Amino acid sequence: MLRLAMTTDAETFDRVREPLAARGITVKHVQTKERSLRVSDGERGGGGGDDSDEAEFDGFDVGFVYPSRLMEGAVVDARLSVPWVNGRDAVLASRNKAGVLAALDDAGLPTPRTTLVSNPVDEAAVTEAVAAFSYPVVVKPNSATRGVGVATAGDLDSLLGVVDYLNLVHDYRATGDKSYLIQEFLPDARDYRAMIVDGAYAGAVRRELSADARERGRWKHNVHRGAEATGVDLPERGRELAERAADVLGIDYLGVDLLAAGDRLVVNETNARPTVDAATKYEPGFYDRLAGLIERTAART
């Protein structure tokens, strides 16, 4: 059996183990964070670490997706020495929201009106950047996930107030990404996550907050913030848009976030480390195709 290294032990790990085992792929967790990782042993060389350290990383044929923490990931990647279904480049490309939207827009795919602001800038630059938008606008960090730091601003003073907080964060020298996005707000938009496996549509979920949460003014339909994901039969238009987005980015395994508002359907974000939901929410043959992608990736060694 193939041995697949997975660097997450959350929902995806629990859901994929049995279906992939039934298809000849053993899934094992490799811890990459909240631990110590031996880097080298000085003069001894030979890959670093004692025998127990080496045994932890031995025997794998392929990795699922590159670790979310890139610094730790570099060490684990060296120890495992396997090809990844989604490697470092794919994870980095998808994490850069502005880069994704720019590439998709350049390819003619529909996206929300978006402007990247690279700090430090003064208030005049922010005012100029938002001039083409109608309020409210969405303000979001360029490389955060799970809806972290995303806010709306209903007027210029509110926007500048949000930016003040971003400036405090970006003033810290160790902050890597000092950019953020100003984006048009699509009211009452329906939020979908389409799953692409081996470049083809493999199913979708609609993410939606409860009616009570929406009545209280909540609007971010992130599952990690309480929204529920329900399997849906995404129309052909949405399927084709998700597949085209994955093709433009060159990422075979990808979550594509779509927003539908009125007659508009746009790609809002992508995720090269997408959570796998219950199999009932995907197309028949989802795990056959996922297993096939893993096997072909392993064959690259």
PDB file of C-alpha atoms in Angstrom:
ATOM      1  CA  MET A   1       0.000   0.000   0.000  1.00  0.00           C
ATOM      2  CA  LEU A   2       1.056   3.575  -0.598  1.00  0.00           C
ATOM      3  CA  ARG A   3       1.812   5.580   2.542  1.00  0.00           C
ATOM      4  CA  LEU A   4       0.446   9.134   2.485  1.00  0.00           C
ATOM      5  CA  ALA A   5       1.800  11.772   4.869  1.00  0.00           C
ATOM      6  CA  MET A   6      -0.844  14.216   6.077  1.00  0.00           C
ATOM      7  CA  THR A   7       0.212  17.235   8.129  1.00  0.00           C
ATOM      8  CA  THR A   8      -3.223  17.954   9.546  1.00  0.00           C
ATOM      9  CA  ASP A   9      -5.041  15.843  12.124  1.00  0.00           C
ATOM     10  CA  ALA A  10      -8.307  17.790  11.931  1.00  0.00           C
ATOM     11  CA  GLU A  11     -11.524  16.995  10.014  1.00  0.00           C
ATOM     12  CA  THR A  12      -9.909  16.078   6.701  1.00  0.00           C
ATOM     13  CA  PHE A  13      -7.607  13.491   8.290  1.00  0.00           C
ATOM     14  CA  ASP A  14     -10.487  11.694  10.011  1.00  0.00           C
ATOM     15  CA  ARG A  15     -12.671  11.697   6.908  1.00  0.00           C
ATOM     16  CA  VAL A  16     -10.193  10.451   4.323  1.00  0.00           C
ATOM     17  CA  ARG A  17      -8.467   7.637   6.222  1.00  0.00           C
ATOM     18  CA  GLU A  18     -10.988   4.842   5.667  1.00  0.00           C
ATOM     19  CA  PRO A  19     -12.014   5.703   2.089  1.00  0.00           C
ATOM     20  CA  LEU A  20      -8.379   5.947   1.005  1.00  0.00           C
ATOM     21  CA  ALA A  21      -7.392   2.779   2.901  1.00  0.00           C
ATOM     22  CA  ALA A  22     -10.071   0.944   0.924  1.00  0.00           C
ATOM     23  CA  ARG A  23      -8.252   2.142  -2.202  1.00  0.00           C
ATOM     24  CA  GLY A  24      -4.802   1.002  -1.155  1.00  0.00           C
ATOM     25  CA  ILE A  25      -3.529   4.188   0.495  1.00  0.00           C
ATOM     26  CA  THR A  26      -2.534   4.280   4.171  1.00  0.00           C
ATOM     27  CA  VAL A  27      -2.848   7.760   5.702  1.00  0.00           C
ATOM     28  CA  LYS A  28      -0.551   8.706   8.589  1.00  0.00           C
ATOM     29  CA  HIS A  29      -0.330  11.981  10.480  1.00  0.00           C
ATOM     30  CA  VAL A  30       2.984  13.841  10.566  1.00  0.00           C
ATOM     31  CA  GLN A  31       3.062  16.570  13.208  1.00  0.00           C
ATOM     32  CA  THR A  32       4.683  19.744  11.891  1.00  0.00           C
ATOM     33  CA  LYS A  33       3.810  22.368  14.507  1.00  0.00           C
ATOM     34  CA  GLU A  34       3.672  22.860  18.274  1.00  0.00           C
ATOM     35  CA  ARG A  35       6.673  20.590  18.755  1.00  0.00           C
ATOM     36  CA  SER A  36      10.444  20.622  18.355  1.00  0.00           C
ATOM     37  CA  LEU A  37      12.035  19.464  15.096  1.00  0.00           C
ATOM     38  CA  ARG A  38      15.703  18.491  15.053  1.00  0.00           C
ATOM     39  CA  VAL A  39      17.353  20.303  12.145  1.00  0.00           C
ATOM     40  CA  SER A  40      20.921  18.976  12.186  1.00  0.00           C
ATOM     41  CA  ASP A  41      23.499  17.293  14.409  1.00  0.00           C
ATOM     42  CA  GLY A  42      26.510  19.315  13.382  1.00  0.00           C
ATOM     43  CA  GLU A  43      29.508  17.295  12.324  1.00  0.00           C
ATOM     44  CA  ARG A  44      27.674  13.973  12.121  1.00  0.00           C
ATOM     45  CA  GLY A  45      25.601  15.118   9.125  1.00  0.00           C
ATOM     46  CA  GLY A  46      23.569  12.532   7.293  1.00  0.00           C
ATOM     47  CA  GLY A  47      20.203  14.279   7.571  1.00  0.00           C
ATOM     48  CA  GLY A  48      20.183  15.181  11.264  1.00  0.00           C
ATOM     49  CA  GLY A  49      18.221  13.669  14.100  1.00  0.00           C
ATOM     50  CA  ASP A  50      18.612  10.429  16.005  1.00  0.00           C
ATOM     51  CA  ASP A  51      17.152   7.093  14.904  1.00  0.00           C
ATOM     52  CA  SER A  52      13.767   7.792  16.494  1.00  0.00           C
ATOM     53  CA  ASP A  53      13.541  11.123  14.687  1.00  0.00           C
ATOM     54  CA  GLU A  54      14.389   9.499  11.370  1.00  0.00           C
ATOM     55  CA  ALA A  55      11.883   6.662  11.853  1.00  0.00           C
ATOM     56  CA  GLU A  56       9.081   9.176  12.226  1.00  0.00           C
ATOM     57  CA  PHE A  57       9.592  10.364   8.650  1.00  0.00           C
ATOM     58  CA  ASP A  58      10.625   7.092   7.017  1.00  0.00           C
ATOM     59  CA  GLY A  59       8.583   4.994   4.635  1.00  0.00           C
ATOM     60  CA  PHE A  60       6.286   7.586   3.076  1.00  0.00           C
ATOM     61  CA  ASP A  61       5.616   7.619  -0.652  1.00  0.00           C
ATOM     62  CA  VAL A  62       3.746  10.893  -1.068  1.00  0.00           C
ATOM     63  CA  GLY A  63       2.514  13.919   0.873  1.00  0.00           C
ATOM     64  CA  PHE A  64      -1.007  15.341   0.729  1.00  0.00           C
ATOM     65  CA  VAL A  65      -0.596  19.115   0.976  1.00  0.00           C
ATOM     66  CA  TYR A  66       2.449  21.087   2.063  1.00  0.00           C
ATOM     67  CA  PRO A  67       2.343  22.204   5.732  1.00  0.00           C
ATOM     68  CA  SER A  68       0.555  25.485   6.455  1.00  0.00           C
ATOM     69  CA  ARG A  69       3.529  26.793   8.444  1.00  0.00           C
ATOM     70  CA  LEU A  70       6.175  27.215   5.793  1.00  0.00           C
ATOM     71  CA  MET A  71       9.197  27.410   8.101  1.00  0.00           C
ATOM     72  CA  GLU A  72       8.413  24.118   9.825  1.00  0.00           C
ATOM     73  CA  GLY A  73       7.289  22.748   6.472  1.00  0.00           C
ATOM     74  CA  ALA A  74      10.741  23.184   4.966  1.00  0.00           C
ATOM     75  CA  VAL A  75      12.257  20.912   7.629  1.00  0.00           C
ATOM     76  CA  VAL A  76       9.524  18.281   7.359  1.00  0.00           C
ATOM     77  CA  ASP A  77       9.702  18.400   3.555  1.00  0.00           C
ATOM     78  CA  ALA A  78      13.448  17.694   3.692  1.00  0.00           C
ATOM     79  CA  ARG A  79      12.937  14.807   6.112  1.00  0.00           C
ATOM     80  CA  LEU A  80      10.068  13.205   4.158  1.00  0.00           C
ATOM     81  CA  SER A  81      11.625  13.754   0.713  1.00  0.00           C
ATOM     82  CA  VAL A  82       8.380  12.956  -1.116  1.00  0.00           C
ATOM     83  CA  PRO A  83       6.323  14.674  -3.813  1.00  0.00           C
ATOM     84  CA  TRP A  84       3.231  16.554  -2.623  1.00  0.00           C
ATOM     85  CA  VAL A  85      -0.227  16.568  -4.184  1.00  0.00           C
ATOM     86  CA  ASN A  86      -0.074  20.319  -3.529  1.00  0.00           C
ATOM     87  CA  GLY A  87       3.447  21.515  -2.916  1.00  0.00           C
ATOM     88  CA  ARG A  88       4.825  24.705  -1.449  1.00  0.00           C
ATOM     89  CA  ASP A  89       4.355  26.710  -4.642  1.00  0.00           C
ATOM     90  CA  ALA A  90       0.669  25.777  -4.882  1.00  0.00           C
ATOM     91  CA  VAL A  91       0.018  26.675  -1.242  1.00  0.00           C
ATOM     92  CA  LEU A  92       1.828  30.005  -1.582  1.00  0.00           C
ATOM     93  CA  ALA A  93       0.062  30.895  -4.841  1.00  0.00           C
ATOM     94  CA  SER A  94      -3.400  30.209  -3.426  1.00  0.00           C
ATOM     95  CA  ARG A  95      -2.673  32.001  -0.149  1.00  0.00           C
ATOM     96  CA  ASN A  96      -1.951  35.246  -2.013  1.00  0.00           C
ATOM     97  CA  LYS A  97      -5.530  36.449  -2.531  1.00  0.00           C
ATOM     98  CA  ALA A  98      -4.514  39.438  -4.638  1.00  0.00           C
ATOM     99  CA  GLY A  99      -2.235  37.352  -6.822  1.00  0.00           C
ATOM    100  CA  VAL A 100      -5.017  34.818  -7.420  1.00  0.00           C
ATOM    101  CA  LEU A 101      -7.580  37.474  -8.333  1.00  0.00           C
ATOM    102  CA  ALA A 102      -5.115  39.276 -10.608  1.00  0.00           C
ATOM    103  CA  ALA A 103      -4.316  36.048 -12.471  1.00  0.00           C
ATOM    104  CA  LEU A 104      -7.986  35.137 -12.827  1.00  0.00           C
ATOM    105  CA  ASP A 105      -8.946  38.631 -13.955  1.00  0.00           C
ATOM    106  CA  ASP A 106      -6.140  38.603 -16.513  1.00  0.00           C
ATOM    107  CA  ALA A 107      -7.545  35.311 -17.845  1.00  0.00           C
ATOM    108  CA  GLY A 108     -11.004  36.856 -18.205  1.00  0.00           C
ATOM    109  CA  LEU A 109     -12.670  35.159 -15.222  1.00  0.00           C
ATOM    110  CA  PRO A 110     -15.197  37.146 -13.154  1.00  0.00           C
ATOM    111  CA  THR A 111     -13.967  38.356  -9.760  1.00  0.00           C
ATOM    112  CA  PRO A 112     -15.106  41.051  -7.298  1.00  0.00           C
ATOM    113  CA  ARG A 113     -13.714  44.552  -7.837  1.00  0.00           C
ATOM    114  CA  THR A 114     -10.572  44.502  -5.694  1.00  0.00           C
ATOM    115  CA  THR A 115      -7.642  46.806  -4.927  1.00  0.00           C
ATOM    116  CA  LEU A 116      -4.449  45.772  -3.137  1.00  0.00           C
ATOM    117  CA  VAL A 117      -2.962  48.252  -0.669  1.00  0.00           C
ATOM    118  CA  SER A 118       0.693  47.732   0.261  1.00  0.00           C
ATOM    119  CA  ASN A 119       1.608  49.378   3.564  1.00  0.00           C
ATOM    120  CA  PRO A 120       2.871  51.796   4.613  1.00  0.00           C
ATOM    121  CA  VAL A 121       0.627  54.345   2.850  1.00  0.00           C
ATOM    122  CA  ASP A 122      -0.972  57.539   4.107  1.00  0.00           C
ATOM    123  CA  GLU A 123      -4.686  58.295   4.386  1.00  0.00           C
ATOM    124  CA  ALA A 124      -4.661  60.053   1.028  1.00  0.00           C
ATOM    125  CA  ALA A 125      -3.582  56.836  -0.676  1.00  0.00           C
ATOM    126  CA  VAL A 126      -6.336  54.851   1.049  1.00  0.00           C
ATOM    127  CA  THR A 127      -8.888  57.498   0.105  1.00  0.00           C
ATOM    128  CA  GLU A 128      -7.765  57.326  -3.515  1.00  0.00           C
ATOM    129  CA  ALA A 129      -7.811  53.516  -3.498  1.00  0.00           C
ATOM    130  CA  VAL A 130     -11.438  53.375  -2.345  1.00  0.00           C
ATOM    131  CA  ALA A 131     -12.664  56.150  -4.657  1.00  0.00           C
ATOM    132  CA  ALA A 132     -13.842  53.683  -7.314  1.00  0.00           C
ATOM    133  CA  PHE A 133     -15.962  51.705  -4.822  1.00  0.00           C
ATOM    134  CA  SER A 134     -19.431  52.130  -3.363  1.00  0.00           C
ATOM    135  CA  TYR A 135     -19.852  51.641   0.373  1.00  0.00           C
ATOM    136  CA  PRO A 136     -19.928  49.369   2.217  1.00  0.00           C
ATOM    137  CA  VAL A 137     -16.591  47.809   1.268  1.00  0.00           C
ATOM    138  CA  VAL A 138     -14.843  44.696   2.510  1.00  0.00           C
ATOM    139  CA  VAL A 139     -11.375  45.008   4.038  1.00  0.00           C
ATOM    140  CA  LYS A 140      -9.329  41.820   4.382  1.00  0.00           C
ATOM    141  CA  PRO A 141      -5.726  40.790   5.008  1.00  0.00           C
ATOM    142  CA  ASN A 142      -4.197  39.497   1.804  1.00  0.00           C
ATOM    143  CA  SER A 143      -2.955  36.166   3.127  1.00  0.00           C
ATOM    144  CA  ALA A 144      -5.083  35.267   6.161  1.00  0.00           C
ATOM    145  CA  THR A 145      -7.494  32.307   6.147  1.00  0.00           C
ATOM    146  CA  ARG A 146     -10.812  31.279   7.699  1.00  0.00           C
ATOM    147  CA  GLY A 147     -12.188  34.835   7.568  1.00  0.00           C
ATOM    148  CA  VAL A 148      -9.633  36.124  10.070  1.00  0.00           C
ATOM    149  CA  GLY A 149      -9.422  39.921  10.066  1.00  0.00           C
ATOM    150  CA  VAL A 150     -12.126  40.423   7.433  1.00  0.00           C
ATOM    151  CA  ALA A 151     -14.347  43.444   8.116  1.00  0.00           C
ATOM    152  CA  THR A 152     -16.767  45.758   6.378  1.00  0.00           C
ATOM    153  CA  ALA A 153     -16.634  49.548   6.403  1.00  0.00           C
ATOM    154  CA  GLY A 154     -19.689  51.666   5.700  1.00  0.00           C
ATOM    155  CA  ASP A 155     -17.920  54.970   5.151  1.00  0.00           C
ATOM    156  CA  LEU A 156     -14.462  56.483   4.825  1.00  0.00           C
ATOM    157  CA  ASP A 157     -13.966  57.148   8.543  1.00  0.00           C
ATOM    158  CA  SER A 158     -14.847  53.525   9.356  1.00  0.00           C
ATOM    159  CA  LEU A 159     -12.473  52.301   6.670  1.00  0.00           C
ATOM    160  CA  LEU A 160      -9.626  54.434   7.990  1.00  0.00           C
ATOM    161  CA  GLY A 161     -10.331  53.092  11.473  1.00  0.00           C
ATOM    162  CA  VAL A 162      -9.944  49.505  10.268  1.00  0.00           C
ATOM    163  CA  VAL A 163      -6.775  50.504   8.440  1.00  0.00           C
ATOM    164  CA  ASP A 164      -5.413  52.015  11.674  1.00  0.00           C
ATOM    165  CA  TYR A 165      -5.476  48.563  13.252  1.00  0.00           C
ATOM    166  CA  LEU A 166      -3.818  47.003  10.201  1.00  0.00           C
ATOM    167  CA  ASN A 167      -1.126  49.675  10.407  1.00  0.00           C
ATOM    168  CA  LEU A 168      -0.377  48.668  13.993  1.00  0.00           C
ATOM    169  CA  VAL A 169       0.105  45.062  12.928  1.00  0.00           C
ATOM    170  CA  HIS A 170       2.151  45.954   9.871  1.00  0.00           C
ATOM    171  CA  ASP A 171       4.382  48.262  11.911  1.00  0.00           C
ATOM    172  CA  TYR A 172       5.870  45.188  13.589  1.00  0.00           C
ATOM    173  CA  ARG A 173       9.078  44.383  11.672  1.00  0.00           C
ATOM    174  CA  ALA A 174       8.564  40.624  11.650  1.00  0.00           C
ATOM    175  CA  THR A 175       5.188  40.872   9.917  1.00  0.00           C
ATOM    176  CA  GLY A 176       5.689  39.189   6.566  1.00  0.00           C
ATOM    177  CA  ASP A 177       2.711  40.270   4.474  1.00  0.00           C
ATOM    178  CA  LYS A 178       2.074  43.999   4.845  1.00  0.00           C
ATOM    179  CA  SER A 179      -0.733  44.177   2.294  1.00  0.00           C
ATOM    180  CA  TYR A 180      -4.507  44.144   2.466  1.00  0.00           C
ATOM    181  CA  LEU A 181      -7.423  44.203   0.074  1.00  0.00           C
ATOM    182  CA  ILE A 182     -10.271  46.639  -0.392  1.00  0.00           C
ATOM    183  CA  GLN A 183     -13.057  44.755  -2.115  1.00  0.00           C
ATOM    184  CA  GLU A 184     -16.613  45.401  -3.209  1.00  0.00           C
ATOM    185  CA  PHE A 185     -19.279  44.040  -0.868  1.00  0.00           C
ATOM    186  CA  LEU A 186     -21.882  41.776  -2.465  1.00  0.00           C
ATOM    187  CA  PRO A 187     -24.951  41.936  -0.209  1.00  0.00           C
ATOM    188  CA  ASP A 188     -26.912  38.725   0.383  1.00  0.00           C
ATOM    189  CA  ALA A 189     -24.432  36.761  -1.723  1.00  0.00           C
ATOM    190  CA  ARG A 190     -24.674  32.980  -1.703  1.00  0.00           C
ATOM    191  CA  ASP A 191     -21.354  31.440  -0.694  1.00  0.00           C
ATOM    192  CA  TYR A 192     -20.168  28.210  -2.347  1.00  0.00           C
ATOM    193  CA  ARG A 193     -17.027  26.103  -2.022  1.00  0.00           C
ATOM    194  CA  ALA A 194     -16.417  24.025  -5.149  1.00  0.00           C
ATOM    195  CA  MET A 195     -13.928  21.183  -4.914  1.00  0.00           C
ATOM    196  CA  ILE A 196     -11.589  20.508  -7.809  1.00  0.00           C
ATOM    197  CA  VAL A 197      -9.774  17.153  -7.899  1.00  0.00           C
ATOM    198  CA  ASP A 198      -7.284  16.364 -10.650  1.00  0.00           C
ATOM    199  CA  GLY A 199      -8.393  19.517 -12.454  1.00  0.00           C
ATOM    200  CA  ALA A 200     -12.083  18.553 -12.641  1.00  0.00           C
ATOM    201  CA  TYR A 201     -15.157  19.499 -10.612  1.00  0.00           C
ATOM    202  CA  ALA A 202     -15.791  16.993  -7.823  1.00  0.00           C
ATOM    203  CA  GLY A 203     -18.674  18.540  -5.849  1.00  0.00           C
ATOM    204  CA  ALA A 204     -19.663  21.633  -3.924  1.00  0.00           C
ATOM    205  CA  VAL A 205     -21.157  22.867  -0.688  1.00  0.00           C
ATOM    206  CA  ARG A 206     -23.084  25.995   0.136  1.00  0.00           C
ATOM    207  CA  ARG A 207     -21.863  27.653   3.331  1.00  0.00           C
ATOM    208  CA  GLU A 208     -24.541  29.513   5.208  1.00  0.00           C
ATOM    209  CA  LEU A 209     -25.031  31.056   8.625  1.00  0.00           C
ATOM    210  CA  SER A 210     -28.249  30.385  10.489  1.00  0.00           C
ATOM    211  CA  ALA A 211     -31.139  32.794  10.010  1.00  0.00           C
ATOM    212  CA  ASP A 212     -30.698  33.917  13.617  1.00  0.00           C
ATOM    213  CA  ALA A 213     -27.026  34.738  13.046  1.00  0.00           C
ATOM    214  CA  ARG A 214     -27.858  36.708   9.909  1.00  0.00           C
ATOM    215  CA  GLU A 215     -30.540  38.667  11.753  1.00  0.00           C
ATOM    216  CA  ARG A 216     -27.881  39.647  14.298  1.00  0.00           C
ATOM    217  CA  GLY A 217     -25.822  41.167  11.501  1.00  0.00           C
ATOM    218  CA  ARG A 218     -23.408  38.297  10.834  1.00  0.00           C
ATOM    219  CA  TRP A 219     -22.388  37.976   7.172  1.00  0.00           C
ATOM    220  CA  LYS A 220     -19.192  35.911   6.942  1.00  0.00           C
ATOM    221  CA  HIS A 221     -20.235  32.404   5.924  1.00  0.00           C
ATOM    222  CA  ASN A 222     -17.090  30.624   7.117  1.00  0.00           C
ATOM    223  CA  VAL A 223     -17.608  27.141   8.515  1.00  0.00           C
ATOM    224  CA  HIS A 224     -14.947  27.834  11.152  1.00  0.00           C
ATOM    225  CA  ARG A 225     -17.117  30.735  12.336  1.00  0.00           C
ATOM    226  CA  GLY A 226     -20.323  28.777  12.710  1.00  0.00           C
ATOM    227  CA  ALA A 227     -21.717  28.461   9.190  1.00  0.00           C
ATOM    228  CA  GLU A 228     -23.098  25.123   8.020  1.00  0.00           C
ATOM    229  CA  ALA A 229     -21.906  23.479   4.801  1.00  0.00           C
ATOM    230  CA  THR A 230     -24.651  21.767   2.807  1.00  0.00           C
ATOM    231  CA  GLY A 231     -23.998  19.710  -0.303  1.00  0.00           C
ATOM    232  CA  VAL A 232     -25.458  21.313  -3.442  1.00  0.00           C
ATOM    233  CA  ASP A 233     -25.792  20.528  -7.119  1.00  0.00           C
ATOM    234  CA  LEU A 234     -23.796  23.445  -8.472  1.00  0.00           C
ATOM    235  CA  PRO A 235     -25.028  24.656 -11.883  1.00  0.00           C
ATOM    236  CA  GLU A 236     -22.836  24.009 -14.907  1.00  0.00           C
ATOM    237  CA  ARG A 237     -21.822  27.664 -15.011  1.00  0.00           C
ATOM    238  CA  GLY A 238     -20.325  27.395 -11.525  1.00  0.00           C
ATOM    239  CA  ARG A 239     -18.627  24.080 -12.268  1.00  0.00           C
ATOM    240  CA  GLU A 240     -16.940  25.462 -15.357  1.00  0.00           C
ATOM    241  CA  LEU A 241     -15.842  28.613 -13.536  1.00  0.00           C
ATOM    242  CA  ALA A 242     -14.237  26.593 -10.726  1.00  0.00           C
ATOM    243  CA  GLU A 243     -12.441  24.328 -13.202  1.00  0.00           C
ATOM    244  CA  ARG A 244     -11.175  27.293 -15.196  1.00  0.00           C
ATOM    245  CA  ALA A 245      -9.860  28.922 -12.012  1.00  0.00           C
ATOM    246  CA  ALA A 246      -7.913  25.777 -11.091  1.00  0.00           C
ATOM    247  CA  ASP A 247      -6.554  25.538 -14.639  1.00  0.00           C
ATOM    248  CA  VAL A 248      -5.381  29.167 -14.648  1.00  0.00           C
ATOM    249  CA  LEU A 249      -3.581  28.656 -11.336  1.00  0.00           C
ATOM    250  CA  GLY A 250      -2.213  25.257 -12.332  1.00  0.00           C
ATOM    251  CA  ILE A 251      -3.392  23.604  -9.101  1.00  0.00           C
ATOM    252  CA  ASP A 252      -4.963  20.148  -9.472  1.00  0.00           C
ATOM    253  CA  TYR A 253      -6.474  19.896  -5.981  1.00  0.00           C
ATOM    254  CA  LEU A 254      -8.214  23.135  -5.061  1.00  0.00           C
ATOM    255  CA  GLY A 255     -11.108  24.631  -3.166  1.00  0.00           C
ATOM    256  CA  VAL A 256     -12.670  27.466  -5.175  1.00  0.00           C
ATOM    257  CA  ASP A 257     -14.883  29.929  -3.298  1.00  0.00           C
ATOM    258  CA  LEU A 258     -17.684  31.376  -5.410  1.00  0.00           C
ATOM    259  CA  LEU A 259     -20.085  34.182  -4.559  1.00  0.00           C
ATOM    260  CA  ALA A 260     -23.442  34.431  -6.334  1.00  0.00           C
ATOM    261  CA  ALA A 261     -25.400  37.674  -6.118  1.00  0.00           C
ATOM    262  CA  GLY A 262     -28.228  38.322  -8.540  1.00  0.00           C
ATOM    263  CA  ASP A 263     -26.966  37.432 -12.001  1.00  0.00           C
ATOM    264  CA  ARG A 264     -23.318  37.653 -10.950  1.00  0.00           C
ATOM    265  CA  LEU A 265     -21.131  34.671 -10.158  1.00  0.00           C
ATOM    266  CA  VAL A 266     -17.546  35.470  -9.164  1.00  0.00           C
ATOM    267  CA  VAL A 267     -14.471  33.698  -7.816  1.00  0.00           C
ATOM    268  CA  ASN A 268     -13.780  35.257  -4.435  1.00  0.00           C
ATOM    269  CA  GLU A 269     -10.862  33.184  -3.126  1.00  0.00           C
ATOM    270  CA  THR A 270      -9.139  29.824  -3.525  1.00  0.00           C
ATOM    271  CA  ASN A 271      -7.664  27.367  -1.035  1.00  0.00           C
ATOM    272  CA  ALA A 272      -4.915  24.880  -1.875  1.00  0.00           C
ATOM    273  CA  ARG A 273      -5.408  23.262   1.550  1.00  0.00           C
ATOM    274  CA  PRO A 274      -9.191  22.727   1.385  1.00  0.00           C
ATOM    275  CA  THR A 275     -11.043  20.819   4.093  1.00  0.00           C
ATOM    276  CA  VAL A 276     -12.610  17.610   2.804  1.00  0.00           C
ATOM    277  CA  ASP A 277     -16.277  17.416   3.817  1.00  0.00           C
ATOM    278  CA  ALA A 278     -18.515  14.352   4.115  1.00  0.00           C
ATOM    279  CA  ALA A 279     -18.449  12.198   0.978  1.00  0.00           C
ATOM    280  CA  THR A 280     -22.237  12.542   0.592  1.00  0.00           C
ATOM    281  CA  LYS A 281     -21.680  16.209  -0.299  1.00  0.00           C
ATOM    282  CA  TYR A 282     -19.517  15.380  -3.321  1.00  0.00           C
ATOM    283  CA  GLU A 283     -19.926  13.731  -6.694  1.00  0.00           C
ATOM    284  CA  PRO A 284     -19.928   9.915  -6.987  1.00  0.00           C
ATOM    285  CA  GLY A 285     -16.385   8.703  -7.471  1.00  0.00           C
ATOM    286  CA  PHE A 286     -14.849  11.554  -5.446  1.00  0.00           C
ATOM    287  CA  TYR A 287     -12.497   9.242  -3.545  1.00  0.00           C
ATOM    288  CA  ASP A 288     -11.627   7.230  -6.642  1.00  0.00           C
ATOM    289  CA  ARG A 289     -10.427  10.407  -8.309  1.00  0.00           C
ATOM    290  CA  LEU A 290      -8.623  11.616  -5.186  1.00  0.00           C
ATOM    291  CA  ALA A 291      -6.863   8.269  -4.853  1.00  0.00           C
ATOM    292  CA  GLY A 292      -5.897   8.414  -8.525  1.00  0.00           C
ATOM    293  CA  LEU A 293      -4.359  11.870  -8.060  1.00  0.00           C
ATOM    294  CA  ILE A 294      -2.393  10.669  -5.034  1.00  0.00           C
ATOM    295  CA  GLU A 295      -1.113   7.617  -6.912  1.00  0.00           C
ATOM    296  CA  ARG A 296      -0.006   9.698  -9.901  1.00  0.00           C
ATOM    297  CA  THR A 297       1.739  12.151  -7.595  1.00  0.00           C
ATOM    298  CA  ALA A 298       3.593   9.315  -5.859  1.00  0.00           C
ATOM    299  CA  ALA A 299       4.696   7.989  -9.255  1.00  0.00           C
ATOM    300  CA  ARG A 300       6.667  11.202  -9.848  1.00  0.00           C
ATOM    301  CA  THR A 301       9.450   9.969  -7.550  1.00  0.00           C
TER     302      THR A 301
END
